[in-house]
Amino acid sequence: PPRAGGPRRGMAGGGHAPKPTTGVEGFVRRFLPEDEHMALGIMGFYLSLYMLFKLGSGGKKEAAAPAPAPATPAGEGMPSVETAEFSDWIAQEGNAEKFFAGLEKAT
């Protein structure tokens, strides 16, 4: 059976070890005495490193505009399907057959 006058477990949590007063952490603890201050200080330190890196890198460089594709493939005489000239070209007699023949060769 449990003892009536035995030790009790405290629900408020235990104590902490004494805060260091020497070394690097002792120096930092003079300015950031509480654990919450230390956590905010560390996050601020890493955020400032990130921001300095972003400022120093200068952002993304603009990529050079890609060279436009030629309107007609070499030796074909057919404009690219993506250009406005294609609708005029395909409307001419005989060009539709050339287009479909080219598709059959490709597959």
CSV table of N, CA, C and O in Angstrom, one decimal:
chain,number,residue,atom,x,y,z
A,1,PRO,N,0.8,-1.2,0.0
A,1,PRO,CA,0.0,0.0,0.0
A,1,PRO,C,0.9,1.3,0.0
A,1,PRO,O,1.9,1.3,0.6
A,2,PRO,N,0.4,2.3,-0.7
A,2,PRO,CA,1.2,3.5,-0.7
A,2,PRO,C,1.3,4.2,0.6
A,2,PRO,O,0.3,4.1,1.4
A,3,ARG,N,2.4,4.9,0.9
A,3,ARG,CA,2.5,5.6,2.1
A,3,ARG,C,1.7,6.9,2.1
A,3,ARG,O,1.7,7.6,1.1
A,4,ALA,N,1.1,7.2,3.2
A,4,ALA,CA,0.3,8.4,3.2
A,4,ALA,C,1.1,9.7,3.3
A,4,ALA,O,0.8,10.7,2.7
A,5,GLY,N,2.3,9.6,3.9
A,5,GLY,CA,3.1,10.8,4.1
A,5,GLY,C,4.3,10.8,3.2
A,5,GLY,O,5.3,11.5,3.4
A,6,GLY,N,4.2,10.0,2.0
A,6,GLY,CA,5.4,9.9,1.2
A,6,GLY,C,5.6,11.1,0.3
A,6,GLY,O,4.9,12.1,0.4
A,7,PRO,N,6.7,11.1,-0.4
A,7,PRO,CA,7.1,12.3,-1.3
A,7,PRO,C,6.0,12.5,-2.4
A,7,PRO,O,5.4,11.5,-2.9
A,8,ARG,N,5.8,13.7,-2.7
A,8,ARG,CA,4.8,14.1,-3.7
A,8,ARG,C,5.5,14.5,-5.0
A,8,ARG,O,6.6,15.2,-4.9
A,9,ARG,N,4.9,14.3,-6.0
A,9,ARG,CA,5.4,14.7,-7.3
A,9,ARG,C,4.9,16.1,-7.6
A,9,ARG,O,3.6,16.3,-7.7
A,10,GLY,N,5.7,17.0,-7.8
A,10,GLY,CA,5.2,18.4,-8.1
A,10,GLY,C,4.9,18.5,-9.6
A,10,GLY,O,5.6,18.1,-10.5
A,11,MET,N,3.8,19.1,-9.9
A,11,MET,CA,3.3,19.3,-11.3
A,11,MET,C,3.8,20.6,-11.9
A,11,MET,O,3.5,20.9,-13.1
A,12,ALA,N,4.4,21.4,-11.1
A,12,ALA,CA,4.8,22.7,-11.6
A,12,ALA,C,6.2,22.7,-12.4
A,12,ALA,O,6.7,23.7,-12.8
A,13,GLY,N,6.8,21.5,-12.5
A,13,GLY,CA,8.1,21.4,-13.2
A,13,GLY,C,9.2,21.6,-12.2
A,13,GLY,O,9.1,22.1,-11.1
A,14,GLY,N,10.3,21.2,-12.6
A,14,GLY,CA,11.5,21.2,-11.8
A,14,GLY,C,12.3,22.5,-12.0
A,14,GLY,O,12.0,23.3,-12.8
A,15,GLY,N,13.3,22.7,-11.2
A,15,GLY,CA,14.1,23.9,-11.3
A,15,GLY,C,15.1,23.7,-12.4
A,15,GLY,O,15.4,22.6,-12.9
A,16,HIS,N,15.7,24.8,-12.8
A,16,HIS,CA,16.8,24.8,-13.9
A,16,HIS,C,18.1,24.8,-13.2
A,16,HIS,O,18.3,25.2,-12.1
A,17,ALA,N,19.1,24.4,-14.0
A,17,ALA,CA,20.5,24.6,-13.5
A,17,ALA,C,20.8,26.0,-13.5
A,17,ALA,O,20.2,26.8,-14.2
A,18,PRO,N,21.8,26.4,-12.7
A,18,PRO,CA,22.1,27.9,-12.7
A,18,PRO,C,22.7,28.3,-14.0
A,18,PRO,O,23.3,27.6,-14.7
A,19,LYS,N,22.3,29.5,-14.3
A,19,LYS,CA,22.8,30.1,-15.6
A,19,LYS,C,24.3,30.4,-15.5
A,19,LYS,O,24.8,30.9,-14.5
A,20,PRO,N,25.0,30.0,-16.6
A,20,PRO,CA,26.5,30.2,-16.6
A,20,PRO,C,26.9,31.7,-16.5
A,20,PRO,O,26.2,32.5,-17.1
A,21,THR,N,27.9,32.0,-15.8
A,21,THR,CA,28.4,33.4,-15.7
A,21,THR,C,29.8,33.6,-16.4
A,21,THR,O,30.3,34.7,-16.4
A,22,THR,N,30.3,32.5,-16.9
A,22,THR,CA,31.6,32.6,-17.5
A,22,THR,C,31.5,32.1,-19.0
A,22,THR,O,30.6,31.5,-19.4
A,23,GLY,N,32.5,32.4,-19.8
A,23,GLY,CA,32.6,32.0,-21.1
A,23,GLY,C,31.6,32.8,-22.0
A,23,GLY,O,31.1,33.9,-21.7
A,24,VAL,N,31.4,32.3,-23.2
A,24,VAL,CA,30.6,32.9,-24.2
A,24,VAL,C,29.2,33.0,-23.8
A,24,VAL,O,28.6,34.1,-23.9
A,25,GLU,N,28.7,32.0,-23.3
A,25,GLU,CA,27.3,32.0,-22.9
A,25,GLU,C,27.0,33.0,-21.7
A,25,GLU,O,26.0,33.6,-21.6
A,26,GLY,N,28.0,33.1,-20.8
A,26,GLY,CA,27.9,34.0,-19.7
A,26,GLY,C,27.9,35.5,-20.3
A,26,GLY,O,27.2,36.3,-19.8
A,27,PHE,N,28.7,35.7,-21.3
A,27,PHE,CA,28.7,37.1,-21.9
A,27,PHE,C,27.4,37.4,-22.5
A,27,PHE,O,26.9,38.5,-22.4
A,28,VAL,N,26.8,36.4,-23.3
A,28,VAL,CA,25.6,36.6,-23.9
A,28,VAL,C,24.4,36.7,-22.9
A,28,VAL,O,23.5,37.6,-23.1
A,29,ARG,N,24.5,36.0,-21.8
A,29,ARG,CA,23.4,36.0,-20.8
A,29,ARG,C,23.4,37.4,-20.1
A,29,ARG,O,22.4,37.7,-19.5
A,30,ARG,N,24.4,38.2,-20.2
A,30,ARG,CA,24.4,39.6,-19.6
A,30,ARG,C,23.4,40.4,-20.4
A,30,ARG,O,22.7,41.3,-19.8
A,31,PHE,N,23.3,40.1,-21.7
A,31,PHE,CA,22.4,40.9,-22.6
A,31,PHE,C,21.0,40.2,-22.8
A,31,PHE,O,20.0,40.9,-23.0
A,32,LEU,N,21.0,38.9,-22.7
A,32,LEU,CA,19.8,38.1,-22.9
A,32,LEU,C,19.6,37.2,-21.7
A,32,LEU,O,19.9,36.0,-21.8
A,33,PRO,N,19.1,37.7,-20.6
A,33,PRO,CA,19.1,36.9,-19.4
A,33,PRO,C,18.1,35.7,-19.3
A,33,PRO,O,18.4,34.7,-18.8
A,34,GLU,N,17.0,35.8,-20.0
A,34,GLU,CA,16.0,34.8,-19.9
A,34,GLU,C,16.1,33.8,-21.1
A,34,GLU,O,16.6,34.2,-22.1
A,35,ASP,N,15.6,32.6,-20.9
A,35,ASP,CA,15.6,31.6,-22.0
A,35,ASP,C,14.9,32.1,-23.3
A,35,ASP,O,15.3,31.9,-24.4
A,36,GLU,N,13.7,32.8,-23.0
A,36,GLU,CA,13.0,33.4,-24.2
A,36,GLU,C,13.8,34.4,-24.9
A,36,GLU,O,13.7,34.5,-26.2
A,37,HIS,N,14.6,35.2,-24.2
A,37,HIS,CA,15.4,36.2,-24.9
A,37,HIS,C,16.5,35.5,-25.7
A,37,HIS,O,16.8,36.0,-26.8
A,38,MET,N,17.0,34.4,-25.2
A,38,MET,CA,18.0,33.7,-25.9
A,38,MET,C,17.5,33.1,-27.2
A,38,MET,O,18.1,33.2,-28.3
A,39,ALA,N,16.3,32.6,-27.1
A,39,ALA,CA,15.6,32.0,-28.3
A,39,ALA,C,15.4,33.1,-29.4
A,39,ALA,O,15.7,32.9,-30.6
A,40,LEU,N,14.8,34.2,-28.9
A,40,LEU,CA,14.6,35.3,-29.9
A,40,LEU,C,15.9,35.9,-30.5
A,40,LEU,O,16.0,36.2,-31.6
A,41,GLY,N,16.9,35.9,-29.6
A,41,GLY,CA,18.2,36.4,-30.1
A,41,GLY,C,18.8,35.5,-31.2
A,41,GLY,O,19.4,36.0,-32.2
A,42,ILE,N,18.7,34.2,-31.0
A,42,ILE,CA,19.3,33.2,-31.9
A,42,ILE,C,18.5,33.3,-33.2
A,42,ILE,O,19.1,33.3,-34.3
A,43,MET,N,17.2,33.4,-33.1
A,43,MET,CA,16.4,33.5,-34.4
A,43,MET,C,16.7,34.8,-35.1
A,43,MET,O,16.8,34.8,-36.3
A,44,GLY,N,16.9,35.9,-34.4
A,44,GLY,CA,17.2,37.2,-35.0
A,44,GLY,C,18.6,37.1,-35.6
A,44,GLY,O,18.8,37.7,-36.7
A,45,PHE,N,19.5,36.4,-35.0
A,45,PHE,CA,20.9,36.3,-35.6
A,45,PHE,C,20.8,35.6,-36.9
A,45,PHE,O,21.4,36.0,-37.9
A,46,TYR,N,20.1,34.4,-37.0
A,46,TYR,CA,20.0,33.7,-38.2
A,46,TYR,C,19.2,34.4,-39.3
A,46,TYR,O,19.5,34.4,-40.5
A,47,LEU,N,18.2,35.2,-38.9
A,47,LEU,CA,17.4,36.0,-39.8
A,47,LEU,C,18.3,37.1,-40.4
A,47,LEU,O,18.3,37.3,-41.6
A,48,SER,N,19.1,37.7,-39.6
A,48,SER,CA,20.0,38.7,-40.1
A,48,SER,C,21.0,38.2,-41.1
A,48,SER,O,21.4,38.8,-42.1
A,49,LEU,N,21.6,37.0,-40.8
A,49,LEU,CA,22.5,36.3,-41.7
A,49,LEU,C,21.8,36.1,-43.0
A,49,LEU,O,22.4,36.3,-44.1
A,50,TYR,N,20.6,35.6,-43.0
A,50,TYR,CA,19.8,35.3,-44.2
A,50,TYR,C,19.6,36.6,-45.0
A,50,TYR,O,19.8,36.6,-46.2
A,51,MET,N,19.2,37.7,-44.3
A,51,MET,CA,19.0,38.9,-45.0
A,51,MET,C,20.2,39.5,-45.6
A,51,MET,O,20.2,40.0,-46.8
A,52,LEU,N,21.4,39.4,-44.9
A,52,LEU,CA,22.6,39.9,-45.5
A,52,LEU,C,23.0,39.1,-46.7
A,52,LEU,O,23.5,39.6,-47.7
A,53,PHE,N,22.8,37.8,-46.7
A,53,PHE,CA,23.1,36.9,-47.8
A,53,PHE,C,22.2,37.3,-49.0
A,53,PHE,O,22.7,37.4,-50.1
A,54,LYS,N,20.9,37.6,-48.8
A,54,LYS,CA,20.0,38.0,-49.9
A,54,LYS,C,20.4,39.3,-50.4
A,54,LYS,O,20.4,39.5,-51.6
A,55,LEU,N,20.8,40.2,-49.6
A,55,LEU,CA,21.2,41.6,-50.1
A,55,LEU,C,22.5,41.5,-50.9
A,55,LEU,O,22.7,42.2,-51.9
A,56,GLY,N,23.4,40.6,-50.4
A,56,GLY,CA,24.7,40.5,-51.0
A,56,GLY,C,24.7,39.8,-52.4
A,56,GLY,O,25.5,40.0,-53.2
A,57,SER,N,23.7,38.9,-52.5
A,57,SER,CA,23.7,38.1,-53.7
A,57,SER,C,23.1,38.9,-54.9
A,57,SER,O,23.3,38.5,-56.0
A,58,GLY,N,22.4,39.9,-54.6
A,58,GLY,CA,21.8,40.7,-55.7
A,58,GLY,C,20.6,40.2,-56.4
A,58,GLY,O,20.2,40.7,-57.4
A,59,GLY,N,20.0,39.1,-55.9
A,59,GLY,CA,18.8,38.6,-56.5
A,59,GLY,C,19.2,37.8,-57.8
A,59,GLY,O,20.3,37.6,-58.2
A,60,LYS,N,18.1,37.4,-58.5
A,60,LYS,CA,18.3,36.7,-59.7
A,60,LYS,C,18.7,37.6,-60.9
A,60,LYS,O,18.2,38.7,-61.0
A,61,LYS,N,19.5,37.1,-61.7
A,61,LYS,CA,19.9,37.8,-62.9
A,61,LYS,C,18.9,37.5,-64.0
A,61,LYS,O,18.4,36.4,-64.1
A,62,GLU,N,18.6,38.5,-64.8
A,62,GLU,CA,17.6,38.2,-65.9
A,62,GLU,C,18.3,37.4,-67.0
A,62,GLU,O,19.4,37.6,-67.4
A,63,ALA,N,17.6,36.3,-67.3
A,63,ALA,CA,18.1,35.4,-68.4
A,63,ALA,C,18.0,36.1,-69.7
A,63,ALA,O,17.1,36.9,-70.0
A,64,ALA,N,19.0,35.9,-70.6
A,64,ALA,CA,18.9,36.5,-71.9
A,64,ALA,C,17.7,35.9,-72.7
A,64,ALA,O,17.4,34.7,-72.5
A,65,ALA,N,17.1,36.7,-73.4
A,65,ALA,CA,15.9,36.3,-74.2
A,65,ALA,C,16.3,35.3,-75.2
A,65,ALA,O,17.3,35.4,-75.9
A,66,PRO,N,15.6,34.2,-75.3
A,66,PRO,CA,16.0,33.1,-76.2
A,66,PRO,C,15.8,33.6,-77.7
A,66,PRO,O,14.9,34.4,-78.0
A,67,ALA,N,16.7,33.2,-78.5
A,67,ALA,CA,16.6,33.6,-79.9
A,67,ALA,C,15.3,33.1,-80.5
A,67,ALA,O,14.9,31.9,-80.3
A,68,PRO,N,14.6,33.9,-81.3
A,68,PRO,CA,13.4,33.4,-81.9
A,68,PRO,C,13.7,32.3,-82.9
A,68,PRO,O,14.7,32.3,-83.6
A,69,ALA,N,12.8,31.3,-82.9
A,69,ALA,CA,12.9,30.2,-83.9
A,69,ALA,C,12.7,30.7,-85.3
A,69,ALA,O,11.9,31.6,-85.5
A,70,PRO,N,13.4,30.1,-86.2
A,70,PRO,CA,13.2,30.6,-87.6
A,70,PRO,C,11.8,30.3,-88.1
A,70,PRO,O,11.2,29.3,-87.7
A,71,ALA,N,11.2,31.2,-88.9
A,71,ALA,CA,9.8,31.0,-89.3
A,71,ALA,C,9.7,29.8,-90.2
A,71,ALA,O,8.6,29.1,-90.2
A,72,THR,N,10.7,29.5,-91.0
A,72,THR,CA,10.6,28.3,-91.9
A,72,THR,C,11.8,27.4,-91.6
A,72,THR,O,12.9,27.8,-91.5
A,73,PRO,N,11.5,26.1,-91.4
A,73,PRO,CA,12.6,25.2,-91.2
A,73,PRO,C,13.4,25.1,-92.5
A,73,PRO,O,12.9,25.3,-93.6
A,74,ALA,N,14.7,24.7,-92.4
A,74,ALA,CA,15.6,24.7,-93.5
A,74,ALA,C,15.1,23.7,-94.6
A,74,ALA,O,14.9,22.5,-94.2
A,75,GLY,N,14.9,24.2,-95.8
A,75,GLY,CA,14.5,23.3,-96.9
A,75,GLY,C,13.1,22.9,-96.9
A,75,GLY,O,12.7,22.3,-97.9
A,76,GLU,N,12.3,23.2,-95.9
A,76,GLU,CA,10.9,22.8,-95.9
A,76,GLU,C,10.0,23.8,-96.7
A,76,GLU,O,9.1,23.4,-97.3
A,77,GLY,N,10.2,25.1,-96.4
A,77,GLY,CA,9.4,26.1,-97.0
A,77,GLY,C,8.0,26.2,-96.3
A,77,GLY,O,7.1,26.9,-96.7
A,78,MET,N,7.9,25.6,-95.1
A,78,MET,CA,6.7,25.7,-94.3
A,78,MET,C,7.0,26.5,-93.1
A,78,MET,O,7.9,26.3,-92.4
A,79,PRO,N,6.1,27.5,-92.8
A,79,PRO,CA,6.3,28.3,-91.6
A,79,PRO,C,6.0,27.5,-90.3
A,79,PRO,O,5.3,26.5,-90.4
A,80,SER,N,6.5,27.9,-89.2
A,80,SER,CA,6.2,27.2,-88.0
A,80,SER,C,4.7,27.3,-87.6
A,80,SER,O,4.0,28.3,-88.0
A,81,VAL,N,4.2,26.3,-87.0
A,81,VAL,CA,2.8,26.2,-86.6
A,81,VAL,C,2.4,27.3,-85.7
A,81,VAL,O,1.3,27.8,-85.6
A,82,GLU,N,3.4,27.8,-84.9
A,82,GLU,CA,3.2,28.8,-83.9
A,82,GLU,C,3.1,30.2,-84.5
A,82,GLU,O,2.8,31.2,-83.7
A,83,THR,N,3.4,30.4,-85.7
A,83,THR,CA,3.5,31.8,-86.3
A,83,THR,C,2.2,32.1,-87.0
A,83,THR,O,1.4,31.2,-87.3
A,84,ALA,N,1.9,33.4,-87.3
A,84,ALA,CA,0.7,33.8,-87.9
A,84,ALA,C,0.7,33.4,-89.4
A,84,ALA,O,-0.4,33.3,-90.0
A,85,GLU,N,1.9,33.3,-90.0
A,85,GLU,CA,2.0,33.0,-91.4
A,85,GLU,C,1.5,31.5,-91.7
A,85,GLU,O,1.2,31.2,-92.9
A,86,PHE,N,1.4,30.7,-90.7
A,86,PHE,CA,1.0,29.3,-90.9
A,86,PHE,C,-0.4,29.2,-91.5
A,86,PHE,O,-0.7,28.4,-92.4
A,87,SER,N,-1.3,30.0,-90.9
A,87,SER,CA,-2.7,29.9,-91.4
A,87,SER,C,-2.8,30.3,-92.8
A,87,SER,O,-3.6,29.7,-93.6
A,88,ASP,N,-2.1,31.3,-93.3
A,88,ASP,CA,-2.1,31.6,-94.7
A,88,ASP,C,-1.5,30.5,-95.6
A,88,ASP,O,-1.9,30.2,-96.6
A,89,TRP,N,-0.4,29.9,-95.1
A,89,TRP,CA,0.3,28.9,-95.8
A,89,TRP,C,-0.5,27.7,-95.9
A,89,TRP,O,-0.6,27.1,-97.0
A,90,ILE,N,-1.2,27.2,-94.9
A,90,ILE,CA,-2.0,26.0,-94.9
A,90,ILE,C,-3.2,26.1,-95.8
A,90,ILE,O,-3.7,25.2,-96.3
A,91,ALA,N,-3.7,27.4,-95.9
A,91,ALA,CA,-4.9,27.6,-96.7
A,91,ALA,C,-4.6,27.5,-98.2
A,91,ALA,O,-5.5,27.3,-99.0
A,92,GLN,N,-3.3,27.6,-98.6
A,92,GLN,CA,-3.0,27.5,-100.1
A,92,GLN,C,-3.1,26.0,-100.5
A,92,GLN,O,-2.8,25.1,-99.7
A,93,GLU,N,-3.5,25.8,-101.7
A,93,GLU,CA,-3.7,24.5,-102.3
A,93,GLU,C,-2.4,23.7,-102.3
A,93,GLU,O,-1.3,24.2,-102.7
A,94,GLY,N,-2.5,22.4,-101.8
A,94,GLY,CA,-1.3,21.5,-101.8
A,94,GLY,C,-0.5,21.6,-100.6
A,94,GLY,O,0.3,20.7,-100.3
A,95,ASN,N,-0.6,22.6,-99.8
A,95,ASN,CA,0.2,22.7,-98.6
A,95,ASN,C,-0.3,21.8,-97.5
A,95,ASN,O,0.5,21.4,-96.6
A,96,ALA,N,-1.6,21.6,-97.4
A,96,ALA,CA,-2.1,20.7,-96.4
A,96,ALA,C,-1.5,19.3,-96.6
A,96,ALA,O,-1.2,18.6,-95.6
A,97,GLU,N,-1.4,18.9,-97.8
A,97,GLU,CA,-0.9,17.6,-98.1
A,97,GLU,C,0.6,17.5,-97.7
A,97,GLU,O,1.1,16.5,-97.1
A,98,LYS,N,1.3,18.6,-97.9
A,98,LYS,CA,2.8,18.6,-97.5
A,98,LYS,C,2.9,18.5,-96.0
A,98,LYS,O,3.7,17.8,-95.5
A,99,PHE,N,2.0,19.2,-95.3
A,99,PHE,CA,2.0,19.2,-93.9
A,99,PHE,C,1.8,17.8,-93.3
A,99,PHE,O,2.5,17.3,-92.5
A,100,PHE,N,0.7,17.2,-93.8
A,100,PHE,CA,0.4,15.8,-93.3
A,100,PHE,C,1.4,14.8,-93.7
A,100,PHE,O,1.7,13.8,-93.0
A,101,ALA,N,2.0,15.0,-94.9
A,101,ALA,CA,3.1,14.1,-95.3
A,101,ALA,C,4.3,14.2,-94.4
A,101,ALA,O,5.0,13.3,-94.0
A,102,GLY,N,4.6,15.5,-94.0
A,102,GLY,CA,5.7,15.7,-93.0
A,102,GLY,C,5.4,15.1,-91.7
A,102,GLY,O,6.3,14.6,-91.0
A,103,LEU,N,4.1,15.1,-91.3
A,103,LEU,CA,3.8,14.4,-90.0
A,103,LEU,C,4.0,12.9,-90.1
A,103,LEU,O,4.4,12.3,-89.1
A,104,GLU,N,3.6,12.4,-91.2
A,104,GLU,CA,3.8,10.9,-91.4
A,104,GLU,C,5.2,10.5,-91.3
A,104,GLU,O,5.6,9.4,-90.8
A,105,LYS,N,6.1,11.3,-91.9
A,105,LYS,CA,7.5,11.0,-91.9
A,105,LYS,C,8.1,11.1,-90.5
A,105,LYS,O,9.0,10.3,-90.1
A,106,ALA,N,7.5,12.0,-89.7
A,106,ALA,CA,8.0,12.2,-88.3
A,106,ALA,C,7.7,11.1,-87.4
A,106,ALA,O,8.4,10.8,-86.4
A,107,THR,N,6.6,10.4,-87.7
A,107,THR,CA,6.2,9.3,-86.8
A,107,THR,C,6.5,7.9,-87.3
A,107,THR,O,7.1,7.6,-88.1
